[in-house]
Amino acid sequence: MVRVIGVRFRTAGKIYFFDPLQFEIKRDDHVIVETARGIEFGTVVAGIMEVEEEKVVQPLKPVIRIANRRDMEQEAANREKEKEAFQICLEKIHNHGLEMKLIDAEYTFDNNKVLFYFTADGRIDFRELVKDLAGVFKTRIELRQIGVRDETKIVGGIGICGRSLCCHSYLSDFVPVSIKMAKEQNLSLNPAKISGVCGRLMCCLKNEEETYEELNRRLPNIGDYVTIEGGLKGEVQSVNVLRQLVKVVVDAGDEKEIKEYPVEKLHFRRKHSKKEKMELSQEELEELERLEEEERQKKDQPVSLTEEEQRQSGRNRQRLNTGQKNAGYKSDESRRQGQKGEENRRQSPMGEENRRQDQAGDRNRRQNHRWEEGNRQGHKSGEGVRQDFYEGNKQDQPGQHQGGRNRRDGKRRQDNRDRRNGQQENHDFQNSRNQYDNRNRRDTREAQDE
């Protein structure tokens, strides 16, 4: 445990811990301490107390002294100088034409630095502004951009409840607020009614969140079917969270009626809160640890087989090896037969004719490609390039356009015939290949069954 005091430097600001040393410090006293920004004047909001070391940010800095009358006068003078610095900074911003809204100006206690807080839609280039301010105040200048919630916290105001804003009066940190909190409390989802002065969701939605979660946990959802004492069943039409009343649509003869019942008289499957799911007794925790240990031991133990299981696994492996050998023999045989069939097709007169036709089709395609390339070059660079191309090609001459088209049509028909012949040969070869594969699979299954 560590002895500390809690010090706050701004209204509703964060509380920082300091070492009180041997000073007798009480709440609401003013102290002079050293911070990362320099020497500061703070107010004690928590007297001397002991806290755990994990909650203290190291190194824990000591209190320099308890503030005297001279320190208080200097602090008051700094507050007056801040007002003057605020007006000067406003004029400089206007002269530079910067799109930024100045919020506040703050002097450190030892006048070593002046901080200016502002808001803006994006990034602002204020380098020239800092140079002008440094020339005026003859000290270090820091411009800090803040958000709309921090702006509201500094400026303050009156909320829709008629009281001072929570963030300006007592909230030291901004708590996360979501639209789910408004739904839990059955509030209107109109942004104008659930948004604060800053334009964000109101921080006070967090205040009653846990209470509404506990109350809603005891109630059924709208549309659920519940059983009333006496065996009567009905559908939930609406619920009153604060009064814990439920309106149920029940059958009264041939008609339906809406009746209101306390939640204690209804039977339904209740919801569980997050805390109930996490809270376990010591016996339950021990039981979970025991089960986890047993599972871990089962995984670590080797699997032991009986003699019968070992013999059966050996027979299965023998059959599998025999099937694999047969399958390998059959596959090699089918591969050799396929190669032999391919060699026969190459040696047959029909295969030689097809090969010659394929070579002729390749020559025709190359000639067509050269002719089309010459046309593209002729269109790009003129008739002279086309003339040179036709001179290099001895088969086609300029002006024989009709002959060229006839040759292209003939070549296209020949290519189609070659393609059909090749597809038929591939189809026949694939059929023979499938027959061999089916025979191999059949032999493998028979070997495994044996």
Tab-separated table of C-alpha atoms in Angstrom:
chain	number	residue	atom	x	y	z
A	1	MET	CA	0.000	0.000	0.000
A	2	VAL	CA	1.131	3.545	-0.811
A	3	ARG	CA	0.173	6.817	0.924
A	4	VAL	CA	-1.147	9.318	-1.620
A	5	ILE	CA	-3.410	12.328	-2.009
A	6	GLY	CA	-5.751	13.103	-4.926
A	7	VAL	CA	-5.194	16.423	-6.680
A	8	ARG	CA	-7.317	18.038	-9.396
A	9	PHE	CA	-6.151	20.983	-11.555
A	10	ARG	CA	-9.380	21.910	-13.333
A	11	THR	CA	-13.039	21.794	-12.450
A	12	ALA	CA	-14.280	18.219	-13.023
A	13	GLY	CA	-10.815	17.307	-14.283
A	14	LYS	CA	-8.937	14.075	-13.761
A	15	ILE	CA	-7.594	13.195	-10.322
A	16	TYR	CA	-3.845	12.597	-10.058
A	17	PHE	CA	-1.987	10.941	-7.174
A	18	PHE	CA	0.961	12.603	-5.411
A	19	ASP	CA	3.123	11.708	-2.445
A	20	PRO	CA	2.140	13.895	0.553
A	21	LEU	CA	5.521	13.351	2.289
A	22	GLN	CA	5.317	14.710	5.847
A	23	PHE	CA	2.766	17.445	5.127
A	24	GLU	CA	-0.554	17.444	6.955
A	25	ILE	CA	-2.811	17.878	3.943
A	26	LYS	CA	-6.590	17.858	4.113
A	27	ARG	CA	-9.315	17.964	1.527
A	28	ASP	CA	-9.900	21.342	-0.249
A	29	ASP	CA	-6.341	22.461	0.487
A	30	HIS	CA	-4.252	23.967	-2.325
A	31	VAL	CA	-0.843	22.494	-3.088
A	32	ILE	CA	2.053	23.178	-5.437
A	33	VAL	CA	3.209	20.065	-7.323
A	34	GLU	CA	5.455	19.208	-10.257
A	35	THR	CA	3.851	17.689	-13.339
A	36	ALA	CA	4.893	16.860	-16.887
A	37	ARG	CA	3.874	20.400	-17.911
A	38	GLY	CA	5.877	22.039	-15.131
A	39	ILE	CA	4.982	23.521	-11.739
A	40	GLU	CA	1.196	23.480	-11.225
A	41	PHE	CA	-1.307	24.809	-8.688
A	42	GLY	CA	-3.872	22.156	-7.699
A	43	THR	CA	-6.728	21.514	-5.315
A	44	VAL	CA	-6.834	18.461	-3.042
A	45	VAL	CA	-10.045	16.488	-3.588
A	46	ALA	CA	-8.994	13.351	-1.669
A	47	GLY	CA	-7.056	13.528	1.593
A	48	ILE	CA	-4.248	11.256	2.659
A	49	MET	CA	-5.167	7.645	1.968
A	50	GLU	CA	-3.584	4.316	1.122
A	51	VAL	CA	-4.042	2.692	-2.267
A	52	GLU	CA	-2.600	-0.367	-3.980
A	53	GLU	CA	0.645	0.038	-5.870
A	54	GLU	CA	-0.975	-1.183	-9.119
A	55	LYS	CA	-3.237	1.889	-9.163
A	56	VAL	CA	-0.347	4.350	-8.913
A	57	VAL	CA	1.502	5.563	-12.006
A	58	GLN	CA	5.207	5.421	-11.324
A	59	PRO	CA	7.225	7.418	-10.546
A	60	LEU	CA	5.055	8.965	-7.840
A	61	LYS	CA	6.035	12.630	-7.592
A	62	PRO	CA	5.981	14.395	-4.207
A	63	VAL	CA	4.166	17.542	-3.162
A	64	ILE	CA	6.482	20.583	-3.233
A	65	ARG	CA	4.596	22.613	-0.622
A	66	ILE	CA	1.204	23.656	0.580
A	67	ALA	CA	0.104	26.807	-1.264
A	68	ASN	CA	0.535	30.040	0.692
A	69	ARG	CA	-0.995	33.473	0.163
A	70	ARG	CA	1.610	34.480	-2.409
A	71	ASP	CA	0.907	31.352	-4.480
A	72	MET	CA	-2.813	32.081	-4.427
A	73	GLU	CA	-2.232	35.651	-5.586
A	74	GLN	CA	-0.065	34.415	-8.449
A	75	GLU	CA	-2.758	31.930	-9.457
A	76	ALA	CA	-5.368	34.702	-9.515
A	77	ALA	CA	-3.042	36.865	-11.630
A	78	ASN	CA	-2.617	34.000	-14.073
A	79	ARG	CA	-6.398	33.758	-14.458
A	80	GLU	CA	-6.518	37.441	-15.450
A	81	LYS	CA	-3.646	37.017	-17.889
A	82	GLU	CA	-5.474	34.102	-19.508
A	83	LYS	CA	-8.375	36.376	-20.467
A	84	GLU	CA	-6.007	38.835	-22.112
A	85	ALA	CA	-4.149	36.027	-23.924
A	86	PHE	CA	-7.481	34.683	-25.194
A	87	GLN	CA	-8.373	38.012	-26.849
A	88	ILE	CA	-4.909	38.400	-28.409
A	89	CYS	CA	-5.067	34.892	-29.855
A	90	LEU	CA	-8.529	35.592	-31.333
A	91	GLU	CA	-7.175	38.624	-33.170
A	92	LYS	CA	-4.191	36.656	-34.517
A	93	ILE	CA	-6.447	33.879	-35.770
A	94	HIS	CA	-8.621	36.433	-37.567
A	95	ASN	CA	-5.588	38.100	-39.132
A	96	HIS	CA	-4.226	34.799	-40.455
A	97	GLY	CA	-7.657	33.719	-41.721
A	98	LEU	CA	-7.552	30.304	-40.053
A	99	GLU	CA	-10.731	28.229	-39.831
A	100	MET	CA	-10.466	27.326	-36.157
A	101	LYS	CA	-12.562	28.082	-33.084
A	102	LEU	CA	-10.625	29.149	-29.992
A	103	ILE	CA	-12.040	27.618	-26.814
A	104	ASP	CA	-9.775	28.507	-23.905
A	105	ALA	CA	-6.333	29.803	-22.916
A	106	GLU	CA	-4.361	28.483	-19.940
A	107	TYR	CA	-1.148	29.586	-18.209
A	108	THR	CA	1.032	27.204	-16.230
A	109	PHE	CA	1.681	28.278	-12.644
A	110	ASP	CA	5.296	29.296	-13.338
A	111	ASN	CA	4.349	31.076	-16.624
A	112	ASN	CA	6.665	28.718	-18.479
A	113	LYS	CA	4.038	27.849	-21.099
A	114	VAL	CA	0.732	29.118	-22.519
A	115	LEU	CA	-1.763	26.565	-23.848
A	116	PHE	CA	-4.530	27.428	-26.318
A	117	TYR	CA	-7.380	24.958	-26.875
A	118	PHE	CA	-9.289	25.072	-30.170
A	119	THR	CA	-11.629	23.030	-32.348
A	120	ALA	CA	-11.565	22.627	-36.135
A	121	ASP	CA	-13.056	20.364	-38.786
A	122	GLY	CA	-9.674	19.139	-40.011
A	123	ARG	CA	-5.959	19.744	-39.691
A	124	ILE	CA	-4.849	23.370	-39.383
A	125	ASP	CA	-1.460	24.763	-40.365
A	126	PHE	CA	-0.878	27.197	-37.473
A	127	ARG	CA	2.922	27.497	-37.675
A	128	GLU	CA	2.826	31.194	-38.540
A	129	LEU	CA	0.279	31.758	-35.771
A	130	VAL	CA	2.595	30.154	-33.205
A	131	LYS	CA	5.458	32.418	-34.302
A	132	ASP	CA	3.313	35.543	-33.838
A	133	LEU	CA	2.078	34.413	-30.409
A	134	ALA	CA	5.601	33.570	-29.261
A	135	GLY	CA	6.719	37.068	-30.296
A	136	VAL	CA	3.918	38.587	-28.199
A	137	PHE	CA	4.095	36.469	-25.000
A	138	LYS	CA	7.874	35.748	-25.035
A	139	THR	CA	7.314	32.170	-23.767
A	140	ARG	CA	6.526	28.670	-25.029
A	141	ILE	CA	3.281	28.346	-26.969
A	142	GLU	CA	1.223	25.152	-27.350
A	143	LEU	CA	-1.922	24.878	-29.470
A	144	ARG	CA	-4.021	21.787	-28.719
A	145	GLN	CA	-6.952	20.630	-30.857
A	146	ILE	CA	-9.841	19.082	-28.892
A	147	GLY	CA	-13.217	17.492	-29.692
A	148	VAL	CA	-16.756	18.751	-29.195
A	149	ARG	CA	-17.220	16.872	-25.910
A	150	ASP	CA	-14.048	18.409	-24.462
A	151	GLU	CA	-15.233	21.806	-25.680
A	152	THR	CA	-18.521	21.415	-23.811
A	153	LYS	CA	-16.668	20.251	-20.705
A	154	ILE	CA	-14.495	23.381	-20.686
A	155	VAL	CA	-17.180	25.928	-21.590
A	156	GLY	CA	-20.051	24.422	-19.559
A	157	GLY	CA	-23.761	25.104	-19.878
A	158	ILE	CA	-27.263	24.045	-18.849
A	159	GLY	CA	-28.751	20.723	-19.951
A	160	ILE	CA	-32.366	19.950	-20.905
A	161	CYS	CA	-32.933	18.856	-17.296
A	162	GLY	CA	-32.281	22.417	-16.092
A	163	ARG	CA	-29.094	21.522	-14.226
A	164	SER	CA	-25.446	22.234	-14.970
A	165	LEU	CA	-23.890	19.841	-17.457
A	166	CYS	CA	-22.617	16.621	-15.883
A	167	CYS	CA	-19.271	16.764	-17.709
A	168	HIS	CA	-18.642	20.308	-16.475
A	169	SER	CA	-19.796	19.761	-12.896
A	170	TYR	CA	-18.597	16.356	-11.668
A	171	LEU	CA	-17.691	13.877	-14.453
A	172	SER	CA	-13.919	13.507	-14.566
A	173	ASP	CA	-13.899	11.076	-17.517
A	174	PHE	CA	-16.171	10.566	-20.515
A	175	VAL	CA	-17.913	7.209	-20.280
A	176	PRO	CA	-18.844	5.236	-23.432
A	177	VAL	CA	-22.503	5.776	-24.338
A	178	SER	CA	-24.398	3.757	-26.962
A	179	ILE	CA	-27.870	3.797	-28.485
A	180	LYS	CA	-28.528	0.442	-26.786
A	181	MET	CA	-28.781	2.263	-23.448
A	182	ALA	CA	-31.639	4.395	-24.780
A	183	LYS	CA	-33.418	1.266	-26.019
A	184	GLU	CA	-33.037	-0.423	-22.632
A	185	GLN	CA	-34.722	2.559	-20.968
A	186	ASN	CA	-37.576	2.701	-23.527
A	187	LEU	CA	-36.624	6.240	-24.537
A	188	SER	CA	-37.526	7.882	-27.806
A	189	LEU	CA	-34.830	7.323	-30.404
A	190	ASN	CA	-35.253	10.865	-31.680
A	191	PRO	CA	-31.694	12.308	-31.823
A	192	ALA	CA	-32.935	15.695	-30.652
A	193	LYS	CA	-34.223	14.189	-27.386
A	194	ILE	CA	-31.342	11.927	-26.447
A	195	SER	CA	-28.443	14.179	-27.545
A	196	GLY	CA	-26.705	16.648	-25.271
A	197	VAL	CA	-25.406	20.167	-25.842
A	198	CYS	CA	-22.317	18.768	-27.571
A	199	GLY	CA	-24.445	16.924	-30.146
A	200	ARG	CA	-23.451	13.499	-28.848
A	201	LEU	CA	-25.523	11.036	-26.822
A	202	MET	CA	-26.155	12.303	-23.315
A	203	CYS	CA	-23.712	11.051	-20.688
A	204	CYS	CA	-26.552	10.608	-18.169
A	205	LEU	CA	-27.840	7.619	-20.151
A	206	LYS	CA	-25.084	5.669	-18.409
A	207	ASN	CA	-26.327	6.573	-14.916
A	208	GLU	CA	-29.346	4.226	-14.853
A	209	GLU	CA	-28.148	1.607	-17.325
A	210	GLU	CA	-27.436	-1.101	-14.721
A	211	THR	CA	-30.780	-0.528	-12.988
A	212	TYR	CA	-32.734	-0.881	-16.219
A	213	GLU	CA	-30.733	-3.950	-17.213
A	214	GLU	CA	-31.672	-5.640	-13.931
A	215	LEU	CA	-35.344	-4.652	-14.255
A	216	ASN	CA	-35.570	-5.754	-17.890
A	217	ARG	CA	-33.985	-9.074	-16.991
A	218	ARG	CA	-37.021	-9.917	-14.844
A	219	LEU	CA	-39.515	-9.076	-17.609
A	220	PRO	CA	-40.480	-11.028	-20.746
A	221	ASN	CA	-40.036	-9.579	-24.209
A	222	ILE	CA	-42.940	-8.203	-26.207
A	223	GLY	CA	-44.398	-11.024	-28.305
A	224	ASP	CA	-43.352	-13.821	-25.936
A	225	TYR	CA	-45.879	-16.349	-24.704
A	226	VAL	CA	-46.250	-16.633	-20.925
A	227	THR	CA	-48.207	-18.858	-18.571
A	228	ILE	CA	-50.333	-17.218	-15.908
A	229	GLU	CA	-51.039	-18.788	-12.548
A	230	GLY	CA	-53.920	-21.166	-13.129
A	231	GLY	CA	-52.672	-22.508	-16.470
A	232	LEU	CA	-53.933	-19.660	-18.659
A	233	LYS	CA	-51.565	-18.743	-21.505
A	234	GLY	CA	-51.251	-15.511	-23.463
A	235	GLU	CA	-49.018	-13.262	-25.538
A	236	VAL	CA	-47.178	-10.273	-24.051
A	237	GLN	CA	-48.406	-6.994	-25.527
A	238	SER	CA	-46.461	-4.427	-23.452
A	239	VAL	CA	-44.397	-4.117	-20.283
A	240	ASN	CA	-43.979	-1.427	-17.638
A	241	VAL	CA	-40.331	-1.571	-16.586
A	242	LEU	CA	-40.449	0.595	-13.468
A	243	ARG	CA	-43.718	-0.831	-12.071
A	244	GLN	CA	-42.848	-4.400	-13.169
A	245	LEU	CA	-46.266	-4.951	-14.764
A	246	VAL	CA	-47.013	-6.937	-17.927
A	247	LYS	CA	-50.034	-6.653	-20.237
A	248	VAL	CA	-51.016	-10.020	-21.682
A	249	VAL	CA	-53.509	-10.867	-24.440
A	250	VAL	CA	-55.550	-13.861	-23.173
A	251	ASP	CA	-58.485	-15.818	-24.601
A	252	ALA	CA	-61.775	-15.188	-22.813
A	253	GLY	CA	-64.142	-17.606	-24.488
A	254	ASP	CA	-64.422	-16.606	-28.127
A	255	GLU	CA	-62.878	-13.188	-27.561
A	256	LYS	CA	-59.471	-11.879	-26.613
A	257	GLU	CA	-58.874	-9.595	-23.662
A	258	ILE	CA	-55.902	-7.573	-22.453
A	259	LYS	CA	-55.148	-8.034	-18.784
A	260	GLU	CA	-52.354	-6.641	-16.649
A	261	TYR	CA	-50.445	-8.908	-14.265
A	262	PRO	CA	-47.497	-8.456	-11.929
A	263	VAL	CA	-44.419	-10.187	-13.213
A	264	GLU	CA	-44.377	-12.464	-10.128
A	265	LYS	CA	-47.565	-14.204	-11.315
A	266	LEU	CA	-46.144	-15.104	-14.733
A	267	HIS	CA	-44.092	-18.126	-15.705
A	268	PHE	CA	-41.603	-17.774	-18.569
A	269	ARG	CA	-37.980	-18.348	-19.387
A	270	ARG	CA	-36.068	-15.574	-17.738
A	271	LYS	CA	-33.049	-13.839	-19.231
A	272	HIS	CA	-29.624	-14.022	-17.608
A	273	SER	CA	-27.443	-11.003	-17.079
A	274	LYS	CA	-23.732	-10.892	-17.898
A	275	LYS	CA	-22.822	-10.843	-14.216
A	276	GLU	CA	-24.805	-13.989	-13.474
A	277	LYS	CA	-23.075	-15.784	-16.314
A	278	MET	CA	-19.661	-14.896	-14.940
A	279	GLU	CA	-20.301	-15.377	-11.208
A	280	LEU	CA	-19.556	-18.981	-10.174
A	281	SER	CA	-19.263	-20.498	-6.740
A	282	GLN	CA	-16.035	-21.982	-5.447
A	283	GLU	CA	-17.388	-25.533	-5.793
A	284	GLU	CA	-18.321	-24.918	-9.441
A	285	LEU	CA	-14.872	-23.538	-10.192
A	286	GLU	CA	-13.214	-26.577	-8.591
A	287	GLU	CA	-15.456	-28.912	-10.604
A	288	LEU	CA	-14.550	-27.124	-13.845
A	289	GLU	CA	-10.846	-27.373	-13.043
A	290	ARG	CA	-11.203	-31.106	-12.296
A	291	LEU	CA	-12.978	-31.753	-15.605
A	292	GLU	CA	-10.338	-29.797	-17.532
A	293	GLU	CA	-7.579	-31.821	-15.835
A	294	GLU	CA	-9.285	-35.101	-16.773
A	295	GLU	CA	-9.613	-33.999	-20.400
A	296	ARG	CA	-5.946	-33.041	-20.461
A	297	GLN	CA	-4.903	-36.440	-19.060
A	298	LYS	CA	-7.007	-38.293	-21.634
A	299	LYS	CA	-5.299	-36.409	-24.441
A	300	ASP	CA	-1.833	-37.151	-23.031
A	301	GLN	CA	-2.409	-40.928	-22.528
A	302	PRO	CA	-1.432	-43.186	-25.496
A	303	VAL	CA	-4.231	-45.159	-27.089
A	304	SER	CA	-3.960	-48.903	-26.177
A	305	LEU	CA	-5.487	-51.514	-28.506
A	306	THR	CA	-6.630	-55.024	-27.634
A	307	GLU	CA	-5.126	-58.048	-29.378
A	308	GLU	CA	-8.238	-58.555	-31.485
A	309	GLU	CA	-8.180	-54.911	-32.618
A	310	GLN	CA	-4.482	-55.216	-33.472
A	311	ARG	CA	-5.103	-58.380	-35.557
A	312	GLN	CA	-8.004	-56.671	-37.344
A	313	SER	CA	-5.923	-53.585	-38.118
A	314	GLY	CA	-3.119	-55.831	-39.455
A	315	ARG	CA	-5.532	-57.614	-41.804
A	316	ASN	CA	-6.864	-54.267	-43.011
A	317	ARG	CA	-3.354	-53.030	-43.747
A	318	GLN	CA	-2.542	-56.253	-45.648
A	319	ARG	CA	-5.663	-55.904	-47.783
A	320	LEU	CA	-4.905	-52.275	-48.439
A	321	ASN	CA	-1.353	-53.077	-49.536
A	322	THR	CA	-2.590	-55.841	-51.837
A	323	GLY	CA	-5.169	-53.515	-53.369
A	324	GLN	CA	-2.563	-50.825	-53.891
A	325	LYS	CA	-0.218	-53.301	-55.627
A	326	ASN	CA	-3.001	-54.510	-57.922
A	327	ALA	CA	-4.066	-50.964	-58.619
A	328	GLY	CA	-0.474	-50.026	-59.439
A	329	TYR	CA	-0.114	-53.038	-61.751
A	330	LYS	CA	-3.385	-52.237	-63.535
A	331	SER	CA	-2.529	-48.554	-63.867
A	332	ASP	CA	0.883	-49.376	-65.389
A	333	GLU	CA	-0.765	-51.805	-67.807
A	334	SER	CA	-3.353	-49.222	-68.864
A	335	ARG	CA	-0.608	-46.632	-69.360
A	336	ARG	CA	1.362	-48.999	-71.605
A	337	GLN	CA	-1.730	-49.834	-73.635
A	338	GLY	CA	-2.538	-46.143	-74.034
A	339	GLN	CA	1.008	-45.440	-75.268
A	340	LYS	CA	0.766	-48.381	-77.682
A	341	GLY	CA	-2.550	-47.060	-79.045
A	342	GLU	CA	-1.033	-43.629	-79.556
A	343	GLU	CA	1.905	-45.153	-81.446
A	344	ASN	CA	-0.497	-47.113	-83.681
A	345	ARG	CA	-2.451	-43.961	-84.488
A	346	ARG	CA	0.753	-42.163	-85.450
A	347	GLN	CA	1.792	-45.007	-87.749
A	348	SER	CA	-1.626	-45.365	-89.481
A	349	PRO	CA	-2.184	-43.601	-92.897
A	350	MET	CA	-5.141	-41.713	-91.451
A	351	GLY	CA	-2.971	-40.327	-88.666
A	352	GLU	CA	-0.326	-39.217	-91.174
A	353	GLU	CA	-3.009	-37.460	-93.240
A	354	ASN	CA	-4.320	-35.657	-90.155
A	355	ARG	CA	-0.811	-34.584	-89.249
A	356	ARG	CA	-0.255	-33.135	-92.731
A	357	GLN	CA	-3.589	-31.297	-92.483
A	358	ASP	CA	-2.593	-29.867	-89.103
A	359	GLN	CA	0.699	-28.625	-90.529
A	360	ALA	CA	-1.110	-27.052	-93.494
A	361	GLY	CA	-3.554	-25.372	-91.126
A	362	ASP	CA	-0.641	-23.958	-89.114
A	363	ARG	CA	0.948	-22.551	-92.292
A	364	ASN	CA	-2.378	-20.985	-93.303
A	365	ARG	CA	-2.811	-19.398	-89.877
A	366	ARG	CA	0.700	-17.930	-90.013
A	367	GLN	CA	0.022	-16.487	-93.484
A	368	ASN	CA	-3.262	-14.970	-92.280
A	369	HIS	CA	-1.470	-13.454	-89.336
A	370	ARG	CA	1.143	-11.858	-91.605
A	371	TRP	CA	-1.561	-10.538	-93.911
A	372	GLU	CA	-3.560	-8.995	-91.021
A	373	GLU	CA	-0.380	-7.510	-89.554
A	374	GLY	CA	0.378	-5.909	-92.925
A	375	ASN	CA	-3.126	-4.418	-93.066
A	376	ARG	CA	-2.711	-2.893	-89.588
A	377	GLN	CA	0.646	-1.414	-90.513
A	378	GLY	CA	-0.794	-0.059	-93.777
A	379	HIS	CA	-3.611	1.690	-91.926
A	380	LYS	CA	-1.145	3.243	-89.505
A	381	SER	CA	1.629	4.435	-91.812
A	382	GLY	CA	-0.007	4.676	-95.248
A	383	GLU	CA	-0.168	2.770	-98.515
A	384	GLY	CA	3.630	2.660	-98.862
A	385	VAL	CA	3.974	0.306	-95.892
A	386	ARG	CA	1.230	-1.917	-97.284
A	387	GLN	CA	3.033	-2.030	-100.686
A	388	ASP	CA	6.277	-3.097	-98.977
A	389	PHE	CA	4.448	-5.807	-97.100
A	390	TYR	CA	2.869	-7.278	-100.261
A	391	GLU	CA	6.218	-7.228	-102.029
A	392	GLY	CA	7.685	-9.348	-99.240
A	393	ASN	CA	4.790	-11.813	-99.487
A	394	LYS	CA	5.051	-13.729	-102.784
A	395	GLN	CA	1.717	-15.496	-102.447
A	396	ASP	CA	-0.554	-12.423	-102.091
A	397	GLN	CA	-0.350	-9.354	-104.330
A	398	PRO	CA	-1.930	-5.873	-103.839
A	399	GLY	CA	-5.344	-5.667	-105.367
A	400	GLN	CA	-6.178	-9.373	-105.053
A	401	HIS	CA	-8.585	-8.785	-102.156
A	402	GLN	CA	-11.204	-11.218	-103.416
A	403	GLY	CA	-8.613	-13.980	-103.835
A	404	GLY	CA	-7.354	-13.354	-100.315
A	405	ARG	CA	-10.877	-13.637	-98.916
A	406	ASN	CA	-11.429	-16.914	-100.778
A	407	ARG	CA	-8.191	-18.322	-99.406
A	408	ARG	CA	-9.120	-17.277	-95.871
A	409	ASP	CA	-12.543	-18.924	-96.158
A	410	GLY	CA	-10.975	-22.122	-97.445
A	411	LYS	CA	-8.439	-22.162	-94.665
A	412	ARG	CA	-11.127	-21.554	-92.065
A	413	ARG	CA	-13.181	-24.495	-93.359
A	414	GLN	CA	-10.092	-26.708	-93.388
A	415	ASP	CA	-9.285	-25.694	-89.810
A	416	ASN	CA	-12.809	-26.584	-88.723
A	417	ARG	CA	-12.504	-30.034	-90.329
A	418	ASP	CA	-9.146	-30.574	-88.636
A	419	ARG	CA	-10.590	-29.554	-85.293
A	420	ARG	CA	-13.546	-31.945	-85.630
A	421	ASN	CA	-11.249	-34.832	-86.557
A	422	GLY	CA	-9.013	-34.101	-83.586
A	423	GLN	CA	-12.016	-33.922	-81.230
A	424	GLN	CA	-13.299	-37.285	-82.468
A	425	GLU	CA	-9.885	-38.886	-81.887
A	426	ASN	CA	-9.686	-37.387	-78.407
A	427	HIS	CA	-13.188	-38.669	-77.670
A	428	ASP	CA	-12.271	-42.224	-78.735
A	429	PHE	CA	-9.091	-42.144	-76.709
A	430	GLN	CA	-10.935	-40.850	-73.641
A	431	ASN	CA	-13.528	-43.642	-73.914
A	432	SER	CA	-10.806	-46.283	-73.991
A	433	ARG	CA	-9.077	-44.591	-71.049
A	434	ASN	CA	-12.304	-44.591	-69.012
A	435	GLN	CA	-12.844	-48.295	-69.713
A	436	TYR	CA	-9.360	-49.119	-68.416
A	437	ASP	CA	-9.911	-46.962	-65.298
A	438	ASN	CA	-13.254	-48.613	-64.515
A	439	ARG	CA	-11.659	-52.059	-64.883
A	440	ASN	CA	-8.839	-51.059	-62.536
A	441	ARG	CA	-11.232	-49.747	-59.874
A	442	ARG	CA	-13.278	-52.945	-60.098
A	443	ASP	CA	-10.160	-55.086	-59.615
A	444	THR	CA	-9.072	-52.953	-56.646
A	445	ARG	CA	-12.408	-53.363	-54.877
A	446	GLU	CA	-12.337	-57.101	-55.416
A	447	ALA	CA	-8.819	-57.262	-53.964
A	448	GLN	CA	-9.868	-55.287	-50.904
A	449	ASP	CA	-12.933	-57.479	-50.340
A	450	GLU	CA	-10.733	-60.568	-50.426
